[in-house]
PDB file of C-alpha atoms in Angstrom:
ATOM      1  CA  MET A   1      20.786 -60.469 -30.330  1.00  0.00           C
ATOM      2  CA  LEU A   2      22.654 -60.076 -27.362  1.00  0.00           C
ATOM      3  CA  ALA A   3      25.319 -58.249 -29.459  1.00  0.00           C
ATOM      4  CA  ALA A   4      22.655 -56.005 -30.700  1.00  0.00           C
ATOM      5  CA  VAL A   5      21.336 -54.852 -27.415  1.00  0.00           C
ATOM      6  CA  ILE A   6      24.714 -54.241 -25.991  1.00  0.00           C
ATOM      7  CA  GLY A   7      25.646 -52.086 -29.466  1.00  0.00           C
ATOM      8  CA  LEU A   8      22.427 -50.189 -28.783  1.00  0.00           C
ATOM      9  CA  ALA A   9      23.287 -49.723 -25.079  1.00  0.00           C
ATOM     10  CA  PHE A  10      26.903 -48.459 -26.033  1.00  0.00           C
ATOM     11  CA  ALA A  11      25.277 -46.208 -28.514  1.00  0.00           C
ATOM     12  CA  GLY A  12      22.846 -44.759 -26.145  1.00  0.00           C
ATOM     13  CA  ALA A  13      25.628 -44.047 -23.554  1.00  0.00           C
ATOM     14  CA  GLY A  14      27.608 -42.426 -26.207  1.00  0.00           C
ATOM     15  CA  LEU A  15      24.754 -40.021 -26.995  1.00  0.00           C
ATOM     16  CA  ALA A  16      23.954 -39.292 -23.438  1.00  0.00           C
ATOM     17  CA  ALA A  17      27.650 -38.209 -23.134  1.00  0.00           C
ATOM     18  CA  LEU A  18      26.968 -35.924 -25.893  1.00  0.00           C
ATOM     19  CA  ALA A  19      24.039 -34.421 -24.180  1.00  0.00           C
ATOM     20  CA  GLN A  20      26.009 -33.160 -21.158  1.00  0.00           C
ATOM     21  CA  PRO A  21      26.783 -29.561 -21.066  1.00  0.00           C
ATOM     22  CA  SER A  22      30.568 -28.905 -21.976  1.00  0.00           C
ATOM     23  CA  GLY A  23      30.729 -25.826 -19.842  1.00  0.00           C
ATOM     24  CA  GLY A  24      30.081 -24.918 -16.479  1.00  0.00           C
ATOM     25  CA  PRO A  25      31.574 -26.639 -13.285  1.00  0.00           C
ATOM     26  CA  GLN A  26      31.154 -30.245 -12.892  1.00  0.00           C
ATOM     27  CA  THR A  27      29.159 -31.302  -9.696  1.00  0.00           C
ATOM     28  CA  GLY A  28      28.143 -34.340  -8.243  1.00  0.00           C
ATOM     29  CA  ILE A  29      24.516 -34.173  -9.168  1.00  0.00           C
ATOM     30  CA  VAL A  30      23.219 -33.994 -12.680  1.00  0.00           C
ATOM     31  CA  PHE A  31      20.184 -31.680 -12.608  1.00  0.00           C
ATOM     32  CA  ARG A  32      17.750 -32.302 -15.568  1.00  0.00           C
ATOM     33  CA  ASN A  33      14.884 -30.202 -16.890  1.00  0.00           C
ATOM     34  CA  THR A  34      11.518 -31.322 -15.654  1.00  0.00           C
ATOM     35  CA  VAL A  35       9.766 -31.816 -18.940  1.00  0.00           C
ATOM     36  CA  THR A  36      12.530 -32.816 -21.518  1.00  0.00           C
ATOM     37  CA  GLY A  37      15.233 -34.411 -19.024  1.00  0.00           C
ATOM     38  CA  GLU A  38      18.218 -32.400 -20.670  1.00  0.00           C
ATOM     39  CA  ALA A  39      20.914 -31.908 -18.518  1.00  0.00           C
ATOM     40  CA  LEU A  40      20.936 -28.205 -17.221  1.00  0.00           C
ATOM     41  CA  ASP A  41      23.961 -26.194 -17.082  1.00  0.00           C
ATOM     42  CA  THR A  42      24.006 -24.430 -13.674  1.00  0.00           C
ATOM     43  CA  SER A  43      26.583 -22.302 -14.637  1.00  0.00           C
ATOM     44  CA  GLN A  44      24.236 -20.152 -16.764  1.00  0.00           C
ATOM     45  CA  GLY A  45      21.756 -17.555 -15.413  1.00  0.00           C
ATOM     46  CA  LYS A  46      22.039 -14.738 -13.081  1.00  0.00           C
ATOM     47  CA  GLU A  47      25.478 -13.889 -11.856  1.00  0.00           C
ATOM     48  CA  GLY A  48      26.555 -14.518  -8.373  1.00  0.00           C
ATOM     49  CA  GLY A  49      25.414 -16.832  -5.688  1.00  0.00           C
ATOM     50  CA  ARG A  50      27.284 -20.166  -6.621  1.00  0.00           C
ATOM     51  CA  ASP A  51      30.115 -19.754  -4.192  1.00  0.00           C
ATOM     52  CA  THR A  52      28.313 -20.154  -0.747  1.00  0.00           C
ATOM     53  CA  GLU A  53      28.980 -23.164   1.060  1.00  0.00           C
ATOM     54  CA  ALA A  54      25.418 -24.394   0.830  1.00  0.00           C
ATOM     55  CA  VAL A  55      25.547 -24.259  -2.964  1.00  0.00           C
ATOM     56  CA  LYS A  56      28.518 -26.075  -3.288  1.00  0.00           C
ATOM     57  CA  THR A  57      26.968 -28.910  -0.750  1.00  0.00           C
ATOM     58  CA  PHE A  58      23.905 -28.696  -2.905  1.00  0.00           C
ATOM     59  CA  LEU A  59      25.661 -29.155  -6.108  1.00  0.00           C
ATOM     60  CA  GLN A  60      27.557 -32.241  -4.756  1.00  0.00           C
ATOM     61  CA  THR A  61      25.005 -33.858  -2.470  1.00  0.00           C
ATOM     62  CA  GLY A  62      21.471 -32.448  -3.238  1.00  0.00           C
ATOM     63  CA  LYS A  63      21.242 -31.621   0.356  1.00  0.00           C
ATOM     64  CA  ASN A  64      19.923 -28.051   1.149  1.00  0.00           C
ATOM     65  CA  LEU A  65      21.730 -26.820   4.204  1.00  0.00           C
ATOM     66  CA  TYR A  66      19.152 -23.734   4.342  1.00  0.00           C
ATOM     67  CA  ILE A  67      16.127 -25.983   5.091  1.00  0.00           C
ATOM     68  CA  ASP A  68      15.412 -24.853   8.973  1.00  0.00           C
ATOM     69  CA  ASP A  69      17.815 -21.895   8.994  1.00  0.00           C
ATOM     70  CA  LYS A  70      15.666 -19.013  10.368  1.00  0.00           C
ATOM     71  CA  SER A  71      17.957 -16.443   8.394  1.00  0.00           C
ATOM     72  CA  CYS A  72      17.441 -18.284   5.352  1.00  0.00           C
ATOM     73  CA  LEU A  73      13.759 -18.611   5.727  1.00  0.00           C
ATOM     74  CA  ARG A  74      13.343 -14.988   6.295  1.00  0.00           C
ATOM     75  CA  ASN A  75      15.186 -14.458   2.797  1.00  0.00           C
ATOM     76  CA  GLY A  76      13.260 -17.362   1.182  1.00  0.00           C
ATOM     77  CA  GLU A  77      10.073 -15.857   2.486  1.00  0.00           C
ATOM     78  CA  SER A  78      10.850 -12.428   0.417  1.00  0.00           C
ATOM     79  CA  LEU A  79      12.207 -14.416  -2.394  1.00  0.00           C
ATOM     80  CA  PHE A  80       8.972 -16.340  -2.822  1.00  0.00           C
ATOM     81  CA  ALA A  81       7.000 -13.538  -2.632  1.00  0.00           C
ATOM     82  CA  THR A  82       8.282 -11.597  -5.104  1.00  0.00           C
ATOM     83  CA  SER A  83       9.165 -14.458  -7.584  1.00  0.00           C
ATOM     84  CA  CYS A  84       6.514 -17.271  -6.890  1.00  0.00           C
ATOM     85  CA  SER A  85       3.502 -16.187  -5.097  1.00  0.00           C
ATOM     86  CA  GLY A  86       1.853 -14.451  -8.024  1.00  0.00           C
ATOM     87  CA  CYS A  87       1.289 -17.845  -9.526  1.00  0.00           C
ATOM     88  CA  HIS A  88       1.549 -20.174  -6.327  1.00  0.00           C
ATOM     89  CA  GLY A  89      -0.346 -18.246  -3.981  1.00  0.00           C
ATOM     90  CA  HIS A  90       1.144 -16.422  -0.906  1.00  0.00           C
ATOM     91  CA  LEU A  91       0.855 -19.623   1.221  1.00  0.00           C
ATOM     92  CA  ALA A  92       1.775 -21.840  -1.705  1.00  0.00           C
ATOM     93  CA  GLU A  93      -1.677 -23.062  -1.780  1.00  0.00           C
ATOM     94  CA  GLY A  94      -2.138 -22.682  -5.659  1.00  0.00           C
ATOM     95  CA  LYS A  95      -3.525 -20.009  -7.846  1.00  0.00           C
ATOM     96  CA  LEU A  96      -2.720 -20.146 -11.574  1.00  0.00           C
ATOM     97  CA  GLY A  97      -0.086 -22.695 -10.655  1.00  0.00           C
ATOM     98  CA  PRO A  98      -0.259 -25.455  -8.604  1.00  0.00           C
ATOM     99  CA  GLY A  99      -0.009 -25.809  -4.913  1.00  0.00           C
ATOM    100  CA  LEU A 100       3.106 -26.424  -3.366  1.00  0.00           C
ATOM    101  CA  ASN A 101       2.547 -26.780   0.340  1.00  0.00           C
ATOM    102  CA  ASP A 102       0.822 -30.325   0.395  1.00  0.00           C
ATOM    103  CA  ASN A 103       1.988 -33.799  -0.658  1.00  0.00           C
ATOM    104  CA  TYR A 104       0.833 -33.834  -4.135  1.00  0.00           C
ATOM    105  CA  TRP A 105       3.201 -32.726  -6.626  1.00  0.00           C
ATOM    106  CA  THR A 106       2.513 -32.141 -10.177  1.00  0.00           C
ATOM    107  CA  TYR A 107       6.076 -33.328 -10.968  1.00  0.00           C
ATOM    108  CA  PRO A 108       6.783 -36.055  -8.510  1.00  0.00           C
ATOM    109  CA  ALA A 109      10.594 -35.351  -8.758  1.00  0.00           C
ATOM    110  CA  ASN A 110       9.819 -32.128  -6.962  1.00  0.00           C
ATOM    111  CA  THR A 111       9.358 -34.013  -3.661  1.00  0.00           C
ATOM    112  CA  GLU A 112      13.179 -33.888  -3.657  1.00  0.00           C
ATOM    113  CA  ASP A 113      14.888 -30.633  -3.333  1.00  0.00           C
ATOM    114  CA  VAL A 114      17.096 -31.785  -6.445  1.00  0.00           C
ATOM    115  CA  GLY A 115      13.818 -31.875  -8.658  1.00  0.00           C
ATOM    116  CA  LEU A 116      12.489 -28.581  -7.094  1.00  0.00           C
ATOM    117  CA  PHE A 117      15.671 -26.868  -7.996  1.00  0.00           C
ATOM    118  CA  SER A 118      15.418 -28.132 -11.434  1.00  0.00           C
ATOM    119  CA  THR A 119      11.916 -26.929 -11.870  1.00  0.00           C
ATOM    120  CA  ILE A 120      12.801 -23.499 -10.644  1.00  0.00           C
ATOM    121  CA  PHE A 121      16.235 -23.120 -12.520  1.00  0.00           C
ATOM    122  CA  GLY A 122      15.065 -24.649 -15.992  1.00  0.00           C
ATOM    123  CA  GLY A 123      11.071 -24.126 -15.758  1.00  0.00           C
ATOM    124  CA  ALA A 124       8.484 -26.627 -16.559  1.00  0.00           C
ATOM    125  CA  ASN A 125       5.330 -26.906 -18.669  1.00  0.00           C
ATOM    126  CA  GLY A 126       2.440 -24.062 -18.601  1.00  0.00           C
ATOM    127  CA  MET A 127       3.374 -20.692 -17.485  1.00  0.00           C
ATOM    128  CA  MET A 128       6.340 -22.133 -15.332  1.00  0.00           C
ATOM    129  CA  GLY A 129       9.350 -20.228 -17.163  1.00  0.00           C
ATOM    130  CA  PRO A 130      12.971 -20.935 -16.000  1.00  0.00           C
ATOM    131  CA  HIS A 131      13.766 -18.581 -13.087  1.00  0.00           C
ATOM    132  CA  ASN A 132      17.694 -18.713 -13.485  1.00  0.00           C
ATOM    133  CA  GLU A 133      17.611 -15.177 -14.824  1.00  0.00           C
ATOM    134  CA  ASN A 134      15.780 -13.818 -11.850  1.00  0.00           C
ATOM    135  CA  LEU A 135      17.365 -15.882  -8.937  1.00  0.00           C
ATOM    136  CA  THR A 136      20.913 -17.060  -8.191  1.00  0.00           C
ATOM    137  CA  PRO A 137      21.207 -20.660  -7.064  1.00  0.00           C
ATOM    138  CA  ASP A 138      21.720 -19.506  -3.568  1.00  0.00           C
ATOM    139  CA  GLU A 139      18.508 -17.446  -3.900  1.00  0.00           C
ATOM    140  CA  MET A 140      16.848 -20.853  -5.212  1.00  0.00           C
ATOM    141  CA  LEU A 141      17.868 -22.684  -2.224  1.00  0.00           C
ATOM    142  CA  GLN A 142      16.713 -19.881   0.175  1.00  0.00           C
ATOM    143  CA  THR A 143      13.382 -20.075  -1.878  1.00  0.00           C
ATOM    144  CA  ILE A 144      13.226 -23.810  -1.652  1.00  0.00           C
ATOM    145  CA  ALA A 145      13.604 -23.862   2.257  1.00  0.00           C
ATOM    146  CA  TRP A 146      10.703 -21.162   2.477  1.00  0.00           C
ATOM    147  CA  ILE A 147       8.519 -23.525   0.259  1.00  0.00           C
ATOM    148  CA  ARG A 148       9.357 -26.501   2.506  1.00  0.00           C
ATOM    149  CA  HIS A 149       8.545 -24.304   5.590  1.00  0.00           C
ATOM    150  CA  LEU A 150       5.012 -23.933   4.236  1.00  0.00           C
ATOM    151  CA  TYR A 151       4.262 -27.683   3.880  1.00  0.00           C
ATOM    152  CA  THR A 152       1.171 -28.580   5.610  1.00  0.00           C
ATOM    153  CA  GLY A 153       1.016 -32.286   4.652  1.00  0.00           C
ATOM    154  CA  PRO A 154       1.984 -35.572   6.696  1.00  0.00           C
ATOM    155  CA  VAL A 155       5.608 -34.792   7.838  1.00  0.00           C
ATOM    156  CA  ARG A 156       6.240 -38.627   7.265  1.00  0.00           C
ATOM    157  CA  ASP A 157       5.988 -37.449   3.452  1.00  0.00           C
ATOM    158  CA  ALA A 158       8.373 -34.594   3.864  1.00  0.00           C
ATOM    159  CA  VAL A 159      11.289 -36.557   2.275  1.00  0.00           C
ATOM    160  CA  TRP A 160      13.422 -33.077   2.374  1.00  0.00           C
ATOM    161  CA  LEU A 161      13.735 -33.464   6.250  1.00  0.00           C
ATOM    162  CA  ASN A 162      16.304 -35.778   8.101  1.00  0.00           C
ATOM    163  CA  ASP A 163      14.606 -37.704  11.199  1.00  0.00           C
ATOM    164  CA  ASP A 164      15.562 -35.162  13.571  1.00  0.00           C
ATOM    165  CA  GLN A 165      14.086 -32.399  11.633  1.00  0.00           C
ATOM    166  CA  LYS A 166      10.755 -34.428  11.218  1.00  0.00           C
ATOM    167  CA  LYS A 167      10.749 -34.696  14.956  1.00  0.00           C
ATOM    168  CA  THR A 168      10.610 -30.939  15.612  1.00  0.00           C
ATOM    169  CA  TYR A 169       9.124 -29.772  12.186  1.00  0.00           C
ATOM    170  CA  THR A 170       6.178 -27.094  12.485  1.00  0.00           C
ATOM    171  CA  PRO A 171       4.831 -25.625   9.566  1.00  0.00           C
ATOM    172  CA  TYR A 172       4.289 -22.031   8.750  1.00  0.00           C
ATOM    173  CA  LYS A 173       1.601 -20.507  10.739  1.00  0.00           C
ATOM    174  CA  GLU A 174      -0.310 -17.440   9.031  1.00  0.00           C
ATOM    175  CA  GLY A 175       1.166 -14.214  10.705  1.00  0.00           C
ATOM    176  CA  GLU A 176       4.512 -16.050  12.024  1.00  0.00           C
ATOM    177  CA  LYS A 177       7.172 -13.264  11.694  1.00  0.00           C
ATOM    178  CA  ILE A 178      10.798 -14.369  11.591  1.00  0.00           C
ATOM    179  CA  PRO A 179      12.940 -11.483  12.929  1.00  0.00           C
ATOM    180  CA  GLN A 180      15.057  -9.262  10.538  1.00  0.00           C
ATOM    181  CA  ASP A 181      18.189 -10.137  12.688  1.00  0.00           C
ATOM    182  CA  ALA A 182      17.765 -14.156  13.042  1.00  0.00           C
ATOM    183  CA  LYS A 183      21.116 -15.536  13.113  1.00  0.00           C
ATOM    184  CA  GLY A 184      22.130 -18.056  10.700  1.00  0.00           C
ATOM    185  CA  GLN A 185      23.873 -18.927   7.536  1.00  0.00           C
ATOM    186  CA  CYS A 186      22.127 -16.210   5.336  1.00  0.00           C
ATOM    187  CA  LYS A 187      22.679 -12.494   5.454  1.00  0.00           C
ATOM    188  CA  PRO A 188      19.690 -10.365   4.767  1.00  0.00           C
ATOM    189  CA  LEU A 189      18.890  -9.374   1.475  1.00  0.00           C
ATOM    190  CA  ASP A 190      19.739  -6.130  -0.327  1.00  0.00           C
TER     191      ASP A 190
END
């Protein structure tokens, strides 16, 4: 019996290895489709936006360096408005798609930035198609930063923030304006 279980484990491991994408850069994180669990090939999709320090760090560690950078929030606001707000609402309060600004997640993996990136990149159920043809990985990280900025739930549930960020976190207030010339890692969008 033990031999059969070990044999099945090795067979399963072999199938899992075959399911990994053969192309694209190897990263420290395996991004998986939110619905199917299949590995996503992050080298696919819209050209560009893969060579920034933030993307390189994110692909290795799952840490979004843009999370509280005003210059990236400025861009994320614009990207969210054009790519996400039609379904998720202007303040991510939910519309046709679920709300993204509270501590309830349709897909619990989206509490982590790796899960939210995977959902944006590869899509999910319903009308949430993949956005990897519309947004580069760098633009996705800026969009995630903006979504996290819209969060109105308890700060203790904001697992994407480190302890220091939790101490100073203030959610978006309607009418808040981030200056076009905000300094930081992200240059203004073209």
